[in-house]
mmCIF file of C-alpha atoms in Angstrom:
data_model
loop_
_atom_site.group_PDB
_atom_site.id
_atom_site.type_symbol
_atom_site.label_atom_id
_atom_site.label_comp_id
_atom_site.label_asym_id
_atom_site.label_seq_id
_atom_site.Cartn_x
_atom_site.Cartn_y
_atom_site.Cartn_z
ATOM 1 C CA MET A 1 -49.049 20.503 -23.695
ATOM 2 C CA SER A 2 -47.866 24.095 -23.798
ATOM 3 C CA PRO A 3 -49.800 26.818 -25.664
ATOM 4 C CA LYS A 4 -46.922 26.991 -28.122
ATOM 5 C CA ASP A 5 -47.238 23.304 -28.997
ATOM 6 C CA LYS A 6 -51.002 23.620 -29.422
ATOM 7 C CA ASN A 7 -50.506 26.565 -31.744
ATOM 8 C CA SER A 8 -47.914 24.731 -33.816
ATOM 9 C CA ALA A 9 -50.197 21.698 -34.155
ATOM 10 C CA SER A 10 -53.140 23.742 -35.372
ATOM 11 C CA THR A 11 -51.386 26.088 -37.786
ATOM 12 C CA SER A 12 -49.491 25.563 -40.998
ATOM 13 C CA SER A 13 -45.812 26.318 -41.323
ATOM 14 C CA GLY A 14 -44.921 29.912 -42.020
ATOM 15 C CA GLY A 15 -47.749 31.599 -40.140
ATOM 16 C CA ASN A 16 -50.346 31.519 -37.385
ATOM 17 C CA ARG A 17 -53.368 31.425 -39.663
ATOM 18 C CA SER A 18 -55.850 28.583 -39.119
ATOM 19 C CA PRO A 19 -55.613 26.027 -41.915
ATOM 20 C CA HIS A 20 -59.360 25.424 -41.937
ATOM 21 C CA HIS A 21 -61.366 28.589 -41.519
ATOM 22 C CA ASN A 22 -61.343 32.337 -41.697
ATOM 23 C CA LEU A 23 -62.284 33.400 -38.169
ATOM 24 C CA LYS A 24 -62.488 37.171 -38.640
ATOM 25 C CA ASN A 25 -66.292 37.173 -38.258
ATOM 26 C CA ILE A 26 -66.247 35.219 -34.991
ATOM 27 C CA PRO A 27 -66.568 37.240 -31.763
ATOM 28 C CA ALA A 28 -63.400 37.372 -29.659
ATOM 29 C CA GLU A 29 -65.022 35.819 -26.594
ATOM 30 C CA TRP A 30 -66.221 32.834 -28.653
ATOM 31 C CA SER A 31 -62.879 32.468 -30.418
ATOM 32 C CA GLU A 32 -61.181 32.153 -27.033
ATOM 33 C CA ARG A 33 -63.737 29.625 -25.800
ATOM 34 C CA VAL A 34 -63.726 27.430 -28.934
ATOM 35 C CA THR A 35 -60.202 26.136 -29.416
ATOM 36 C CA PRO A 36 -58.538 25.286 -32.734
ATOM 37 C CA LEU A 37 -58.642 21.680 -31.550
ATOM 38 C CA GLU A 38 -62.448 21.772 -31.505
ATOM 39 C CA ARG A 39 -62.565 23.269 -34.989
ATOM 40 C CA THR A 40 -60.388 20.398 -36.156
ATOM 41 C CA LEU A 41 -61.989 17.480 -34.341
ATOM 42 C CA VAL A 42 -65.717 18.317 -34.340
ATOM 43 C CA PRO A 43 -66.138 18.156 -38.156
ATOM 44 C CA LYS A 44 -64.130 14.918 -38.269
ATOM 45 C CA PHE A 45 -66.152 13.283 -35.512
ATOM 46 C CA ALA A 46 -69.409 14.374 -37.159
ATOM 47 C CA ALA A 47 -68.251 12.870 -40.456
ATOM 48 C CA ARG A 48 -67.238 9.580 -38.760
ATOM 49 C CA ALA A 49 -63.630 10.086 -39.843
ATOM 50 C CA TYR A 50 -61.463 6.980 -39.953
ATOM 51 C CA HIS A 51 -58.246 8.900 -39.324
ATOM 52 C CA LEU A 52 -57.190 11.693 -36.994
ATOM 53 C CA GLN A 53 -53.929 13.505 -37.597
ATOM 54 C CA GLY A 54 -50.963 11.827 -35.929
ATOM 55 C CA ASN A 55 -52.836 8.677 -34.905
ATOM 56 C CA SER A 56 -51.473 5.198 -35.493
ATOM 57 C CA LEU A 57 -53.549 2.429 -37.069
ATOM 58 C CA CYS A 58 -54.586 0.992 -33.698
ATOM 59 C CA ALA A 59 -55.373 4.421 -32.239
ATOM 60 C CA ASP A 60 -57.563 5.274 -35.232
ATOM 61 C CA TRP A 61 -59.452 1.981 -35.048
ATOM 62 C CA LEU A 62 -60.021 2.431 -31.318
ATOM 63 C CA GLN A 63 -61.278 6.012 -31.611
ATOM 64 C CA TYR A 64 -63.508 5.046 -34.539
ATOM 65 C CA MET A 65 -65.185 2.245 -32.584
ATOM 66 C CA LEU A 66 -65.496 4.166 -29.314
ATOM 67 C CA ASN A 67 -66.979 7.213 -31.036
ATOM 68 C CA ASN A 68 -69.332 5.451 -33.449
ATOM 69 C CA HIS A 69 -70.523 2.211 -31.844
ATOM 70 C CA PRO A 70 -74.267 2.528 -31.055
ATOM 71 C CA VAL A 71 -73.883 1.152 -27.510
ATOM 72 C CA ILE A 72 -70.249 1.554 -26.475
ATOM 73 C CA GLY A 73 -70.208 5.089 -27.847
ATOM 74 C CA ILE A 74 -72.899 6.157 -25.378
ATOM 75 C CA CYS A 75 -70.375 6.036 -22.530
ATOM 76 C CA CYS A 76 -66.993 6.053 -24.277
ATOM 77 C CA HIS A 77 -67.215 8.815 -26.907
ATOM 78 C CA HIS A 78 -64.680 11.648 -26.990
ATOM 79 C CA ARG A 79 -65.530 14.701 -24.898
ATOM 80 C CA LEU A 80 -65.527 16.959 -27.987
ATOM 81 C CA HIS A 81 -67.809 14.724 -30.040
ATOM 82 C CA PRO A 82 -70.929 16.637 -31.178
ATOM 83 C CA LEU A 83 -73.175 13.716 -30.203
ATOM 84 C CA LYS A 84 -73.518 13.560 -26.437
ATOM 85 C CA THR A 85 -74.944 10.791 -24.265
ATOM 86 C CA ARG A 86 -78.569 11.929 -24.442
ATOM 87 C CA GLN A 87 -78.504 12.250 -28.226
ATOM 88 C CA ARG A 88 -76.911 8.837 -28.603
ATOM 89 C CA CYS A 89 -79.582 7.244 -26.416
ATOM 90 C CA ILE A 90 -82.269 8.770 -28.642
ATOM 91 C CA ILE A 91 -80.522 7.516 -31.784
ATOM 92 C CA PHE A 92 -80.144 4.031 -30.283
ATOM 93 C CA LEU A 93 -83.830 3.926 -29.343
ATOM 94 C CA GLY A 94 -84.789 5.029 -32.851
ATOM 95 C CA SER A 95 -82.544 2.401 -34.422
ATOM 96 C CA PHE A 96 -84.061 -0.344 -32.280
ATOM 97 C CA ALA A 97 -87.624 0.773 -33.084
ATOM 98 C CA PHE A 98 -86.874 1.066 -36.807
ATOM 99 C CA GLY A 99 -85.356 -2.413 -36.787
ATOM 100 C CA VAL A 100 -88.497 -3.803 -35.156
ATOM 101 C CA ALA A 101 -90.644 -2.012 -37.724
ATOM 102 C CA ILE A 102 -88.703 -3.070 -40.818
ATOM 103 C CA THR A 103 -88.418 -6.695 -39.642
ATOM 104 C CA ASN A 104 -92.153 -7.019 -39.114
ATOM 105 C CA ILE A 105 -92.966 -5.097 -42.291
ATOM 106 C CA CYS A 106 -91.032 -7.748 -44.226
ATOM 107 C CA TYR A 107 -93.040 -10.431 -42.408
ATOM 108 C CA LEU A 108 -96.350 -8.699 -43.154
ATOM 109 C CA TRP A 109 -95.339 -8.254 -46.794
ATOM 110 C CA PHE A 110 -94.993 -12.009 -47.222
ATOM 111 C CA ILE A 111 -98.389 -12.517 -45.571
ATOM 112 C CA SER A 112 -100.191 -9.878 -47.639
ATOM 113 C CA THR A 113 -98.751 -11.092 -50.957
ATOM 114 C CA GLY A 114 -99.304 -14.770 -50.240
ATOM 115 C CA ARG A 115 -95.619 -15.630 -50.559
ATOM 116 C CA ASP A 116 -93.950 -18.221 -48.383
ATOM 117 C CA ALA A 117 -91.241 -16.709 -46.181
ATOM 118 C CA GLU A 118 -89.956 -20.212 -45.370
ATOM 119 C CA GLN A 119 -89.376 -21.153 -49.011
ATOM 120 C CA GLU A 120 -85.800 -22.321 -49.498
ATOM 121 C CA VAL A 121 -83.775 -20.118 -51.834
ATOM 122 C CA PHE A 122 -80.569 -22.118 -51.579
ATOM 123 C CA SER A 123 -78.845 -24.408 -49.113
ATOM 124 C CA ILE A 124 -75.330 -24.986 -47.876
ATOM 125 C CA ASP A 125 -73.956 -28.469 -47.164
ATOM 126 C CA LEU A 126 -70.690 -28.477 -45.241
ATOM 127 C CA ASN A 127 -70.440 -32.266 -45.259
ATOM 128 C CA ALA A 128 -72.549 -35.351 -45.879
ATOM 129 C CA GLN A 129 -74.239 -35.227 -42.482
ATOM 130 C CA GLU A 130 -77.717 -33.769 -42.248
ATOM 131 C CA SER A 131 -76.734 -31.712 -39.202
ATOM 132 C CA ALA A 132 -74.449 -29.648 -41.435
ATOM 133 C CA HIS A 133 -77.235 -28.679 -43.846
ATOM 134 C CA TYR A 134 -78.120 -24.986 -43.696
ATOM 135 C CA SER A 135 -81.163 -23.677 -45.513
ATOM 136 C CA VAL A 136 -81.449 -20.025 -46.519
ATOM 137 C CA THR A 137 -85.087 -18.974 -46.791
ATOM 138 C CA ALA A 138 -86.729 -16.194 -48.769
ATOM 139 C CA GLY A 139 -87.579 -14.373 -45.543
ATOM 140 C CA LEU A 140 -83.943 -14.365 -44.431
ATOM 141 C CA VAL A 141 -82.777 -13.100 -47.820
ATOM 142 C CA MET A 142 -85.357 -10.314 -47.626
ATOM 143 C CA LEU A 143 -84.158 -9.274 -44.164
ATOM 144 C CA VAL A 144 -80.418 -9.259 -44.866
ATOM 145 C CA THR A 145 -80.777 -7.404 -48.178
ATOM 146 C CA VAL A 146 -83.740 -5.020 -48.268
ATOM 147 C CA GLY A 147 -84.301 -4.880 -44.516
ATOM 148 C CA SER A 148 -80.671 -4.398 -43.512
ATOM 149 C CA GLY A 149 -80.068 -1.934 -46.337
ATOM 150 C CA ILE A 150 -82.976 0.315 -45.378
ATOM 151 C CA HIS A 151 -82.023 0.051 -41.702
ATOM 152 C CA THR A 152 -78.452 1.121 -42.462
ATOM 153 C CA ILE A 153 -79.643 4.094 -44.516
ATOM 154 C CA PHE A 154 -81.934 5.159 -41.670
ATOM 155 C CA ASP A 155 -79.141 4.908 -39.083
ATOM 156 C CA ARG A 156 -76.696 6.927 -41.171
ATOM 157 C CA PHE A 157 -79.347 9.551 -41.974
ATOM 158 C CA VAL A 158 -80.277 10.018 -38.317
ATOM 159 C CA TRP A 159 -76.601 10.220 -37.372
ATOM 160 C CA SER A 160 -75.836 12.804 -40.068
ATOM 161 C CA VAL A 161 -78.797 15.003 -39.148
ATOM 162 C CA SER A 162 -78.142 14.866 -35.408
ATOM 163 C CA ALA A 163 -74.385 15.468 -35.746
ATOM 164 C CA CYS A 164 -74.707 18.089 -38.498
ATOM 165 C CA ARG A 165 -71.497 20.097 -38.334
ATOM 166 C CA CYS A 166 -72.555 23.079 -40.446
ATOM 167 C CA CYS A 167 -73.182 25.446 -37.514
ATOM 168 C CA ARG A 168 -70.805 23.853 -35.013
ATOM 169 C CA ALA A 169 -67.163 24.599 -34.322
ATOM 170 C CA GLY A 170 -65.227 24.181 -37.550
ATOM 171 C CA GLY A 171 -68.390 24.063 -39.654
ATOM 172 C CA THR A 172 -69.137 25.984 -42.829
ATOM 173 C CA PHE A 173 -71.605 28.372 -41.158
ATOM 174 C CA GLU A 174 -69.848 28.593 -37.795
ATOM 175 C CA SER A 175 -69.461 32.373 -37.845
ATOM 176 C CA ASN A 176 -73.085 32.932 -38.928
ATOM 177 C CA SER A 177 -74.474 30.728 -36.168
ATOM 178 C CA ILE A 178 -72.269 32.379 -33.547
ATOM 179 C CA ASN A 179 -73.416 35.882 -34.466
ATOM 180 C CA SER A 180 -77.049 34.765 -34.378
ATOM 181 C CA PRO A 181 -79.003 35.323 -31.131
ATOM 182 C CA ASN A 182 -80.383 31.784 -31.610
ATOM 183 C CA ARG A 183 -76.932 30.189 -31.865
ATOM 184 C CA SER A 184 -77.683 27.194 -29.651
ATOM 185 C CA ARG A 185 -80.961 26.544 -31.460
ATOM 186 C CA TRP A 186 -79.232 26.457 -34.830
ATOM 187 C CA GLN A 187 -76.617 24.039 -33.537
ATOM 188 C CA ASP A 188 -79.236 21.748 -31.981
ATOM 189 C CA PHE A 189 -81.785 21.929 -34.811
ATOM 190 C CA GLY A 190 -80.748 18.495 -36.065
ATOM 191 C CA THR A 191 -81.268 17.030 -32.602
ATOM 192 C CA TYR A 192 -84.817 18.388 -32.387
ATOM 193 C CA LEU A 193 -85.579 16.999 -35.840
ATOM 194 C CA VAL A 194 -84.244 13.572 -34.851
ATOM 195 C CA VAL A 195 -86.377 13.532 -31.686
ATOM 196 C CA LEU A 196 -89.484 14.126 -33.812
ATOM 197 C CA LEU A 197 -88.446 11.469 -36.326
ATOM 198 C CA VAL A 198 -87.705 8.902 -33.610
ATOM 199 C CA ALA A 199 -91.078 9.581 -31.965
ATOM 200 C CA LEU A 200 -92.836 8.872 -35.275
ATOM 201 C CA VAL A 201 -90.791 5.701 -35.800
ATOM 202 C CA ILE A 202 -91.629 4.438 -32.300
ATOM 203 C CA ALA A 203 -95.331 5.081 -32.907
ATOM 204 C CA ALA A 204 -95.202 3.199 -36.220
ATOM 205 C CA ALA A 205 -93.204 0.337 -34.701
ATOM 206 C CA THR A 206 -95.690 0.019 -31.830
ATOM 207 C CA PHE A 207 -98.602 -0.279 -34.246
ATOM 208 C CA ILE A 208 -96.778 -2.854 -36.368
ATOM 209 C CA VAL A 209 -95.912 -4.917 -33.280
ATOM 210 C CA ILE A 210 -99.602 -4.912 -32.301
ATOM 211 C CA LEU A 211 -100.511 -6.199 -35.768
ATOM 212 C CA ARG A 212 -97.918 -8.968 -35.542
ATOM 213 C CA ALA A 213 -98.964 -9.966 -32.013
ATOM 214 C CA LYS A 214 -102.638 -10.178 -32.992
ATOM 215 C CA MET A 215 -101.841 -12.289 -36.049
ATOM 216 C CA ASP A 216 -99.623 -14.685 -34.099
ATOM 217 C CA GLY A 217 -102.020 -14.891 -31.160
ATOM 218 C CA GLU A 218 -105.093 -15.659 -33.250
ATOM 219 C CA GLY A 219 -103.370 -17.528 -36.075
ATOM 220 C CA GLN A 220 -104.666 -15.093 -38.686
ATOM 221 C CA THR A 221 -103.424 -15.098 -42.251
ATOM 222 C CA GLU A 222 -104.809 -11.659 -43.055
ATOM 223 C CA ILE A 223 -103.497 -8.358 -41.742
ATOM 224 C CA PRO A 224 -105.947 -7.057 -39.087
ATOM 225 C CA TYR A 225 -107.153 -3.469 -38.743
ATOM 226 C CA ILE A 226 -105.730 -2.314 -42.082
ATOM 227 C CA GLN A 227 -108.015 -4.377 -44.309
ATOM 228 C CA ASP A 228 -111.038 -3.604 -42.123
ATOM 229 C CA ASN A 229 -112.188 -0.060 -42.875
ATOM 230 C CA ASN A 230 -114.553 -0.060 -39.888
ATOM 231 C CA THR A 231 -111.782 -0.504 -37.306
ATOM 232 C CA THR A 232 -111.516 2.311 -34.767
ATOM 233 C CA LEU A 233 -108.823 3.271 -32.273
ATOM 234 C CA THR A 234 -111.014 1.906 -29.479
ATOM 235 C CA ASP A 235 -111.052 -1.516 -31.148
ATOM 236 C CA ILE A 236 -107.264 -1.538 -31.292
ATOM 237 C CA VAL A 237 -106.912 -0.513 -27.629
ATOM 238 C CA ASP A 238 -109.409 -3.183 -26.550
ATOM 239 C CA SER A 239 -107.536 -5.883 -28.453
ATOM 240 C CA VAL A 240 -104.257 -4.885 -26.813
ATOM 241 C CA LYS A 241 -105.777 -5.525 -23.378
ATOM 242 C CA ASP A 242 -106.380 -9.156 -24.372
ATOM 243 C CA PHE A 243 -102.771 -9.811 -25.364
ATOM 244 C CA GLU A 244 -100.613 -12.189 -23.359
ATOM 245 C CA LEU A 245 -96.855 -12.146 -22.946
ATOM 246 C CA GLU A 246 -96.565 -15.198 -25.186
ATOM 247 C CA ASP A 247 -98.005 -13.191 -28.078
ATOM 248 C CA PHE A 248 -94.833 -11.088 -28.125
ATOM 249 C CA LYS A 249 -92.360 -13.964 -28.212
ATOM 250 C CA PHE A 250 -91.125 -12.768 -31.601
ATOM 251 C CA MET A 251 -89.732 -9.682 -29.829
ATOM 252 C CA LYS A 252 -87.439 -11.897 -27.769
ATOM 253 C CA ALA A 253 -85.972 -13.364 -30.932
ATOM 254 C CA TYR A 254 -85.495 -9.884 -32.385
ATOM 255 C CA CYS A 255 -83.696 -8.652 -29.242
ATOM 256 C CA ILE A 256 -81.239 -11.536 -29.535
ATOM 257 C CA GLU A 257 -80.659 -10.791 -33.222
ATOM 258 C CA PHE A 258 -80.209 -7.089 -32.462
ATOM 259 C CA ALA A 259 -77.617 -7.834 -29.756
ATOM 260 C CA VAL A 260 -75.684 -10.148 -32.085
ATOM 261 C CA SER A 261 -75.711 -7.535 -34.843
ATOM 262 C CA LEU A 262 -74.368 -4.871 -32.446
ATOM 263 C CA PHE A 263 -71.544 -6.836 -30.862
ATOM 264 C CA VAL A 264 -70.590 -9.272 -33.642
ATOM 265 C CA TYR A 265 -71.621 -8.028 -37.067
ATOM 266 C CA TYR A 266 -71.171 -4.297 -36.438
ATOM 267 C CA PRO A 267 -67.496 -4.488 -35.327
ATOM 268 C CA PHE A 268 -66.716 -6.875 -38.180
ATOM 269 C CA PHE A 269 -68.301 -4.900 -41.023
ATOM 270 C CA GLU A 270 -67.137 -1.531 -39.673
ATOM 271 C CA SER A 271 -63.605 -2.924 -39.477
ATOM 272 C CA VAL A 272 -63.884 -3.972 -43.119
ATOM 273 C CA LEU A 273 -64.951 -0.433 -44.057
ATOM 274 C CA PHE A 274 -62.178 0.968 -41.872
ATOM 275 C CA SER A 275 -59.576 -1.135 -43.687
ATOM 276 C CA GLY A 276 -60.570 0.341 -47.063
ATOM 277 C CA VAL A 277 -60.338 -3.012 -48.820
ATOM 278 C CA LEU A 278 -63.772 -2.572 -50.441
ATOM 279 C CA GLY A 279 -62.590 0.596 -52.177
ATOM 280 C CA CYS A 280 -59.109 -0.670 -53.056
ATOM 281 C CA PHE A 281 -57.826 1.899 -50.521
ATOM 282 C CA ARG A 282 -58.444 4.742 -52.980
ATOM 283 C CA LEU A 283 -62.167 5.405 -53.413
ATOM 284 C CA PRO A 284 -63.618 8.334 -51.406
ATOM 285 C CA LEU A 285 -66.490 6.441 -49.771
ATOM 286 C CA LEU A 286 -65.005 2.967 -49.447
ATOM 287 C CA GLY A 287 -61.305 3.738 -49.203
ATOM 288 C CA GLY A 288 -61.365 3.725 -45.405
ATOM 289 C CA ARG A 289 -58.418 4.868 -43.342
ATOM 290 C CA PRO A 290 -55.786 4.397 -46.115
ATOM 291 C CA TYR A 291 -57.677 6.841 -48.337
ATOM 292 C CA GLU A 292 -57.883 9.462 -45.581
ATOM 293 C CA VAL A 293 -54.200 9.025 -44.692
ATOM 294 C CA ARG A 294 -53.224 9.399 -48.339
ATOM 295 C CA LYS A 295 -55.448 12.476 -48.607
ATOM 296 C CA GLU A 296 -53.781 14.017 -45.546
ATOM 297 C CA GLU A 297 -50.293 13.284 -46.856
ATOM 298 C CA LYS A 298 -51.178 14.825 -50.197
ATOM 299 C CA LYS A 299 -52.484 17.934 -48.438
ATOM 300 C CA ASN A 300 -49.307 18.250 -46.383
ATOM 301 C CA ASN A 301 -47.014 17.449 -49.300
ATOM 302 C CA GLY A 302 -44.421 20.153 -49.759
ATOM 303 C CA LYS A 303 -44.912 21.603 -46.297
ATOM 304 C CA SER A 304 -42.034 21.501 -43.842
ATOM 305 C CA GLY A 305 -41.526 22.398 -40.230
ATOM 306 C CA THR A 306 -44.993 21.300 -39.111
ATOM 307 C CA ARG A 307 -44.958 18.978 -36.133
ATOM 308 C CA ARG A 308 -47.311 15.997 -36.339
ATOM 309 C CA VAL A 309 -49.180 15.760 -33.054
ATOM 310 C CA SER A 310 -52.004 13.357 -32.333
ATOM 311 C CA ALA A 311 -55.266 15.271 -32.070
ATOM 312 C CA LEU A 312 -56.381 13.075 -29.197
ATOM 313 C CA GLU A 313 -53.128 13.757 -27.326
ATOM 314 C CA MET A 314 -53.969 17.473 -27.444
ATOM 315 C CA ALA A 315 -57.379 16.882 -25.859
#
């Protein structure tokens, strides 16, 4: 694409002024290095945008999945995406550890309160045969409601902090961060914070897994270590040495569930959000791609002479 085409795609009709930001405070050398394309795409990628200007429905769905999927996005994200491979690996590790923690916390909650996780809440009969009888237990309801909800909030929070666009290209404080001698530190502050948070989550998940393994291995009905005020770190380390691989069989089941959620449930539910059907195609948070397309058309309404060029084609 010629420089003229790039300029026409990034400016509004009737002038060469950027439609997004006032760049007068940005040093000339940085302005040349950070293209208008970056100032357009980086904030959208950080916000998990459903729509990029000029993209078709299929192109938008493909870029959304490739840029946001926890596993596929590690290798297939766009080159201008603020979250690089290393950051995505850290986020994925934190998500896995948090899932382990929240799953076993739900299990320990049933144990500590004396409730039965296997109690049937309701059942589904597809036909008269017993093989078609599906029982939904209290433990499963707890996991898919409270557990999944908290896990989703954690994932979105970690993503938002790590991909914070405030000091990046196209962000609100772009010029301030550029003029600062600690520019790179400001841009990567969210990443450092996420590394600390993930480390704490992994430590907590490790401790919870040890509790679960000890309870399953010894058939205990009381939570060890926590209820015993005389327990020391040495006692915990010594008990870990006595564990066998069979004591961690619940981790195998969780890994299978985690894989299914990533490659079956995630594409399905994200596609539902992408479609905008939950927000009747008009609500800001649930309107999906139709809402963003309508918002873009409203913004460009009345303008003429501006060529619509796919942002990804410019890359």
